[in-house]
């Protein structure tokens, strides 16, 4: 009889480095300024909170299994085909469902050098091989991605704008990327930060999904809509891809309170616009101010800034210095940036607190 050794995960599972979320709490009492997870400083729409609370009266009932009321609200808002929208528990779930449906051992999937880490995990979790394309100026490089397409490539994941760099590709470049991919390779456009982008040459992906057979766009309610705790995302897909995802997703993968809150959030566009205006104003102000104290800031189209520290002042020391002042930014070493921290745009007070602390840090010992 074989020696007893208990259950073993599939090959490769234990080689996956788990996703480590940004720090969200510090030891000791007192409020923290948390600018580590790209959450909105304005919070959700009060109407979304109200809709969420009203659902408390129906907790014994299963939700609509296809999140139909939310899909209809999304279809109305964006002019989409409701049958091609799939909702999920955060866009993370949809990224994983795409990998589950289309990737397996022997397949390759490409993402860019500083791309969102969930892609690598989703690819490895399904036994496929991650292929990393180098970036140019901390921005995805279409030629580098296309150069890595092989007969085994099944998927390209691209966050646009990307986390943690904040850089984006204009629609012309996205179209060029799509045009260079074989028809059986899915281009996943992860547009988690789309609402924040103020650039005329940007398109989140709806047009390509509508006009091609192999583009999927993923979106989230976690960022500008302020519903991160509910775990709510959606994908707009070609019909056969929506069909595949619907076959393998959990039959009730989105909760009733999430559906209700999502609809109310979507219908409160003034609240969303306020979040955009706040972000646009502060993104520029903070980038300028941080540059002014000797930090290098990657130009961002999203709601966060990648802040690079000089050799004399390490990001690790800065992180410690900030924690002592109860301010949390995001360490980004695992994204290939040991010398940087990512700062989410917060409230006016939070931004000023972070700027003051960073100014003190940069000035200390000089
Ligand atoms: C680029 C990108 N995609 C997807 C997600 C996941 O968002 P969700 O909360 O919808 O799972 C994030 C969250 O940080 C992100 O930065």
Coordinates of C-alpha atoms and ligand atoms in Angstrom, one line a residue:
X1 CA 0.0 0.0 0.0
X2 CA 1.2 3.5 -0.8
X3 CA 2.4 5.7 2.1
X4 CA -0.3 8.0 3.4
X5 CA 0.3 11.5 2.2
X6 CA -3.1 13.2 2.0
X7 CA -4.6 15.1 -0.9
X8 CA -2.3 16.9 -3.3
X9 CA -3.3 19.8 -5.5
X10 CA -2.9 19.6 -9.3
X11 CA 0.7 20.1 -10.5
X12 CA 1.7 23.7 -10.5
X13 CA -0.9 24.9 -7.9
X14 CA 1.6 25.1 -5.1
X15 CA 4.1 27.0 -7.3
X16 CA 1.6 29.9 -7.5
X17 CA 2.6 32.9 -5.3
X18 CA -0.7 33.9 -3.7
X19 CA -2.0 37.4 -4.4
X20 CA -1.2 39.7 -1.5
X21 CA -3.6 42.6 -1.2
X22 CA -2.4 46.0 -0.1
X23 CA -2.1 46.6 3.7
X24 CA -5.4 47.7 5.0
X25 CA -4.8 48.1 8.8
X26 CA -1.9 49.1 11.1
X27 CA -1.3 48.0 14.7
X28 CA -2.4 50.4 17.4
X29 CA -5.4 52.6 17.8
X30 CA -6.4 55.6 15.7
X31 CA -7.6 56.2 12.2
X32 CA -5.5 55.3 9.2
X33 CA -5.3 57.0 5.9
X34 CA -5.7 54.1 3.5
X35 CA -4.5 54.9 0.0
X36 CA -3.5 51.3 -0.9
X37 CA -6.3 49.7 -2.8
X38 CA -7.5 52.2 -5.4
X39 CA -10.8 52.6 -3.7
X40 CA -12.9 55.8 -4.2
X41 CA -12.6 58.4 -1.5
X42 CA -16.2 59.5 -2.1
X43 CA -17.6 56.1 -1.1
X44 CA -20.6 54.5 -2.9
X45 CA -23.7 56.4 -3.9
X46 CA -26.0 56.8 -0.9
X47 CA -28.7 55.4 -3.2
X48 CA -26.6 52.2 -3.7
X49 CA -26.3 51.9 0.1
X50 CA -30.1 52.3 0.4
X51 CA -30.8 49.7 -2.2
X52 CA -28.4 47.3 -0.5
X53 CA -30.0 47.7 2.8
X54 CA -33.5 47.2 1.4
X55 CA -32.4 43.8 0.2
X56 CA -32.0 42.7 3.9
X57 CA -35.8 42.0 3.8
X58 CA -35.2 39.2 1.2
X59 CA -32.1 37.3 2.4
X60 CA -33.8 33.9 2.4
X61 CA -34.4 34.1 -1.3
X62 CA -31.9 33.2 -4.0
X63 CA -31.0 36.1 -6.3
X64 CA -31.8 36.2 -10.0
X65 CA -29.3 33.6 -11.2
X66 CA -28.3 35.6 -14.3
X67 CA -28.3 39.0 -12.6
X68 CA -30.8 39.9 -15.3
X69 CA -32.0 43.2 -13.7
X70 CA -28.4 44.4 -13.4
X71 CA -27.5 43.3 -16.9
X72 CA -30.5 45.1 -18.3
X73 CA -29.4 48.3 -16.4
X74 CA -25.9 47.9 -17.9
X75 CA -27.3 47.3 -21.4
X76 CA -29.5 50.4 -21.1
X77 CA -26.6 52.6 -19.8
X78 CA -24.0 51.6 -22.4
X79 CA -26.3 50.6 -25.3
X80 CA -25.2 46.9 -25.2
X81 CA -26.7 43.5 -26.1
X82 CA -28.0 42.3 -22.7
X83 CA -27.4 38.6 -23.7
X84 CA -23.7 39.2 -24.1
X85 CA -23.2 40.7 -20.6
X86 CA -22.0 38.3 -17.9
X87 CA -21.8 39.4 -14.2
X88 CA -19.4 38.1 -11.7
X89 CA -18.2 38.3 -8.1
X90 CA -15.8 41.1 -9.0
X91 CA -14.0 41.3 -12.3
X92 CA -11.5 38.9 -10.7
X93 CA -14.0 36.1 -11.0
X94 CA -14.6 36.9 -14.7
X95 CA -10.9 36.9 -15.4
X96 CA -10.7 33.5 -13.8
X97 CA -13.7 32.2 -15.6
X98 CA -12.2 33.2 -18.9
X99 CA -9.0 31.3 -18.0
X100 CA -11.1 28.3 -16.9
X101 CA -13.0 28.2 -20.1
X102 CA -10.2 28.8 -22.6
X103 CA -6.8 27.9 -21.0
X104 CA -5.3 24.5 -20.1
X105 CA -2.0 22.7 -20.0
X106 CA 0.0 23.4 -23.1
X107 CA -1.7 26.7 -23.8
X108 CA 0.0 30.1 -23.4
X109 CA -1.4 33.4 -22.3
X110 CA 0.4 36.7 -22.6
X111 CA 0.4 39.8 -20.3
X112 CA 2.7 42.7 -20.1
X113 CA 5.7 43.1 -17.8
X114 CA 4.0 45.2 -15.1
X115 CA 0.5 43.9 -15.7
X116 CA -2.1 43.2 -13.0
X117 CA -1.0 40.1 -11.0
X118 CA -4.3 38.3 -11.1
X119 CA -3.6 37.4 -14.8
X120 CA -0.6 35.3 -13.9
X121 CA -2.5 33.6 -11.1
X122 CA -5.5 32.8 -13.3
X123 CA -3.2 31.4 -16.1
X124 CA -1.2 29.2 -13.7
X125 CA -4.3 28.0 -11.9
X126 CA -5.6 26.5 -15.1
X127 CA -2.3 24.8 -16.0
X128 CA -1.4 27.2 -18.8
X129 CA 1.9 29.0 -19.3
X130 CA 2.3 32.7 -18.6
X131 CA 4.2 34.6 -21.2
X132 CA 5.4 38.1 -20.2
X133 CA 5.9 40.9 -22.8
X134 CA 8.3 43.7 -21.9
X135 CA 6.9 47.2 -21.7
X136 CA 8.2 50.5 -23.1
X137 CA 8.2 53.5 -20.8
X138 CA 6.2 51.5 -18.3
X139 CA 3.4 51.1 -20.9
X140 CA 2.2 47.9 -22.6
X141 CA 4.0 47.5 -25.9
X142 CA 1.9 46.2 -28.8
X143 CA 4.8 45.0 -30.9
X144 CA 6.4 43.2 -27.9
X145 CA 3.0 41.4 -27.2
X146 CA 2.5 40.5 -30.8
X147 CA 6.1 39.2 -31.0
X148 CA 5.3 36.7 -28.3
X149 CA 2.3 35.2 -30.0
X150 CA 2.9 31.5 -30.8
X151 CA 0.7 28.6 -32.0
X152 CA 0.1 27.9 -28.3
X153 CA -1.2 31.4 -27.5
X154 CA -4.9 31.4 -26.5
X155 CA -5.3 34.7 -24.6
X156 CA -3.9 38.2 -24.1
X157 CA -4.7 40.0 -20.9
X158 CA -4.3 43.8 -21.0
X159 CA -5.4 46.1 -18.2
X160 CA -6.2 49.5 -19.8
X161 CA -5.3 51.6 -17.9
X162 CA -2.9 49.3 -16.2
X163 CA -2.6 48.8 -12.4
X164 CA -0.1 49.6 -10.9
X165 CA 1.4 51.9 -13.5
X166 CA -1.7 53.9 -14.5
X167 CA -0.5 54.1 -18.1
X168 CA -2.9 53.3 -21.0
X169 CA -2.9 52.5 -24.6
X170 CA -4.9 54.6 -27.1
X171 CA -7.7 52.9 -29.1
X172 CA -5.6 52.9 -32.2
X173 CA -3.0 50.8 -30.5
X174 CA -5.6 48.5 -29.1
X175 CA -7.0 48.0 -32.6
X176 CA -3.5 47.4 -33.9
X177 CA -3.0 44.8 -31.2
X178 CA -6.3 43.1 -32.0
X179 CA -5.5 43.1 -35.8
X180 CA -2.2 41.3 -35.1
X181 CA -3.8 38.5 -33.1
X182 CA -5.0 35.2 -34.7
X183 CA -8.8 34.8 -34.6
X184 CA -8.7 32.1 -32.0
X185 CA -6.8 34.2 -29.5
X186 CA -9.0 36.1 -27.0
X187 CA -8.0 39.7 -26.3
X188 CA -9.2 40.5 -22.7
X189 CA -9.4 44.2 -22.2
X190 CA -9.6 44.8 -18.4
X191 CA -11.1 48.2 -18.1
X192 CA -11.4 48.4 -14.3
X193 CA -10.4 52.1 -14.3
X194 CA -12.2 53.1 -17.5
X195 CA -14.5 55.6 -15.9
X196 CA -11.5 57.7 -14.7
X197 CA -9.8 58.1 -18.1
X198 CA -10.0 61.6 -19.5
X199 CA -8.3 61.1 -22.8
X200 CA -10.0 61.5 -26.2
X201 CA -8.0 58.7 -27.7
X202 CA -9.2 56.1 -25.2
X203 CA -11.9 53.5 -25.7
X204 CA -12.7 50.9 -23.0
X205 CA -13.4 48.1 -25.4
X206 CA -17.1 48.1 -26.2
X207 CA -16.5 48.9 -29.8
X208 CA -14.1 46.1 -30.4
X209 CA -16.3 43.6 -28.5
X210 CA -19.2 44.6 -30.7
X211 CA -17.3 44.3 -33.9
X212 CA -15.0 41.3 -33.4
X213 CA -15.4 37.6 -32.3
X214 CA -12.5 37.5 -30.0
X215 CA -12.4 40.5 -27.7
X216 CA -13.8 40.6 -24.1
X217 CA -14.0 43.7 -21.9
X218 CA -14.2 43.4 -18.2
X219 CA -15.5 46.1 -15.8
X220 CA -15.9 46.5 -12.1
X221 CA -18.1 48.2 -9.5
X222 CA -15.2 48.1 -7.1
X223 CA -13.4 51.3 -8.1
X224 CA -15.3 54.4 -9.2
X225 CA -18.7 53.0 -8.0
X226 CA -17.3 52.3 -4.5
X227 CA -18.7 48.8 -4.1
X228 CA -15.5 46.9 -3.6
X229 CA -16.8 45.0 -0.6
X230 CA -19.8 43.6 -2.6
X231 CA -17.5 42.0 -5.2
X232 CA -19.3 43.0 -8.4
X233 CA -18.0 43.0 -11.9
X234 CA -19.2 42.4 -15.5
X235 CA -17.9 41.3 -18.8
X236 CA -19.1 42.2 -22.3
X237 CA -18.4 39.3 -24.6
X238 CA -19.1 37.9 -28.1
X239 CA -22.1 35.6 -27.7
X240 CA -20.2 32.3 -27.8
X241 CA -17.9 33.5 -25.1
X242 CA -20.8 34.6 -22.9
X243 CA -22.3 31.2 -23.5
X244 CA -19.1 29.5 -22.3
X245 CA -18.8 31.6 -19.2
X246 CA -22.5 31.1 -18.3
X247 CA -21.9 27.3 -18.5
X248 CA -19.2 27.3 -15.9
X249 CA -20.0 30.1 -13.5
X250 CA -21.7 29.4 -10.2
X251 CA -25.5 29.4 -10.8
X252 CA -25.9 32.3 -8.3
X253 CA -22.4 33.9 -8.5
X254 CA -23.7 37.5 -7.8
X255 CA -25.7 38.2 -4.7
X256 CA -29.1 39.9 -4.5
X257 CA -27.8 42.9 -2.5
X258 CA -25.0 43.4 -5.0
X259 CA -27.4 43.4 -7.9
X260 CA -29.6 46.0 -6.2
X261 CA -26.7 48.2 -5.2
X262 CA -25.1 47.9 -8.6
X263 CA -28.3 49.1 -10.4
X264 CA -28.7 52.0 -8.0
X265 CA -25.0 53.0 -8.4
X266 CA -25.3 52.9 -12.1
X267 CA -28.4 55.1 -12.0
X268 CA -26.7 57.7 -9.8
X269 CA -24.5 59.2 -12.6
X270 CA -24.1 62.5 -10.8
X271 CA -22.3 60.7 -7.9
X272 CA -20.1 59.0 -10.4
X273 CA -19.3 62.2 -12.2
X274 CA -18.4 63.8 -8.9
X275 CA -15.9 61.1 -8.4
X276 CA -14.4 61.6 -11.8
X277 CA -14.1 65.4 -11.3
X278 CA -12.5 64.9 -7.8
X279 CA -10.0 62.4 -9.3
X280 CA -9.1 64.5 -12.3
X281 CA -8.4 67.5 -10.2
X282 CA -6.3 65.7 -7.6
X283 CA -4.5 63.4 -9.9
X284 CA -2.8 66.5 -11.6
X285 CA -2.3 68.3 -8.3
X286 CA -0.7 65.3 -6.6
X287 CA 1.5 64.4 -9.6
X288 CA 2.8 68.0 -9.7
X289 CA 3.3 68.2 -5.9
X290 CA 5.1 64.9 -5.7
X291 CA 7.4 65.8 -8.6
X292 CA 8.1 69.1 -6.8
X293 CA 9.5 67.2 -3.8
X294 CA 11.9 65.2 -5.9
X295 CA 9.9 62.1 -6.6
X296 CA 9.3 60.7 -10.1
X297 CA 5.7 60.0 -10.9
X298 CA 4.5 57.9 -13.8
X299 CA 1.8 59.7 -15.8
X300 CA -1.5 58.1 -14.8
X301 CA -4.9 57.9 -16.5
X302 CA -6.5 56.1 -13.5
X303 CA -7.1 57.0 -9.8
X304 CA -3.7 56.3 -8.5
X305 CA -0.1 57.3 -9.0
X306 CA 3.0 55.2 -9.2
X307 CA 5.6 57.1 -7.2
X308 CA 9.3 56.3 -7.7
X309 CA 11.8 57.0 -4.9
X310 CA 15.5 58.0 -5.5
X311 CA 18.3 55.6 -4.6
X312 CA 19.1 57.7 -1.5
X313 CA 15.5 57.3 -0.1
X314 CA 14.2 53.8 -0.4
X315 CA 10.5 53.0 -0.9
X316 CA 10.8 50.6 2.0
X317 CA 11.9 53.4 4.3
X318 CA 9.2 55.6 3.0
X319 CA 6.6 53.0 3.6
X320 CA 7.8 52.6 7.2
X321 CA 7.9 56.4 7.7
X322 CA 4.3 56.7 6.4
X323 CA 3.1 53.8 8.6
X324 CA 4.5 55.6 11.6
X325 CA 2.2 58.5 10.6
X326 CA -0.7 56.0 10.0
X327 CA -0.7 56.4 6.2
X328 CA -0.8 53.3 4.0
X329 CA 0.3 53.3 0.4
X330 CA 0.8 50.1 -1.7
X331 CA 4.2 48.3 -1.9
X332 CA 4.6 47.2 -5.5
X333 CA 7.8 45.1 -5.3
X334 CA 6.0 42.0 -6.7
X335 CA 5.0 44.1 -9.8
X336 CA 8.7 44.7 -10.5
X337 CA 8.9 48.1 -8.6
X338 CA 10.9 47.6 -5.4
X339 CA 11.7 51.3 -5.5
X340 CA 8.2 52.7 -5.8
X341 CA 4.9 53.0 -3.9
X342 CA 1.5 53.3 -5.4
X343 CA -0.7 56.0 -4.0
X344 CA -4.5 56.1 -4.6
X345 CA -6.1 59.5 -4.9
X346 CA -7.9 60.1 -1.6
X347 CA -10.0 62.9 -0.1
X348 CA -8.4 66.3 0.0
X349 CA -7.4 65.7 3.7
X350 CA -5.9 62.3 2.9
X351 CA -4.0 63.6 -0.1
X352 CA -2.6 66.5 2.0
X353 CA -1.6 64.2 4.8
X354 CA 0.2 61.9 2.4
X355 CA 1.9 64.8 0.7
X356 CA 3.0 66.4 4.0
X357 CA 4.4 63.1 5.2
X358 CA 6.2 62.4 2.0
X359 CA 7.6 66.0 2.0
X360 CA 9.0 65.4 5.5
X361 CA 10.4 62.0 4.4
X362 CA 12.2 63.5 1.4
X363 CA 13.5 66.4 3.5
X364 CA 14.7 64.3 6.4
X365 CA 18.5 63.9 6.7
X366 CA 19.3 66.4 4.1
Ligands
LIG1 C1 -6.6 46.1 -13.4 C2 -7.5 45.5 -12.4 N1 -8.4 44.6 -12.8 C3 -9.2 44.0 -12.0 C4 -9.3 44.3 -10.7 C5 -10.2 43.5 -9.8 O1 -11.3 44.2 -9.5 P1 -12.6 43.5 -8.8 O2 -12.7 44.1 -7.5 O3 -13.7 43.8 -9.7 O4 -12.3 42.0 -8.7 C6 -8.4 45.3 -10.2 C7 -8.4 45.6 -8.7 O5 -7.5 46.0 -8.2 C8 -7.5 45.9 -11.1 O6 -6.6 46.8 -10.6

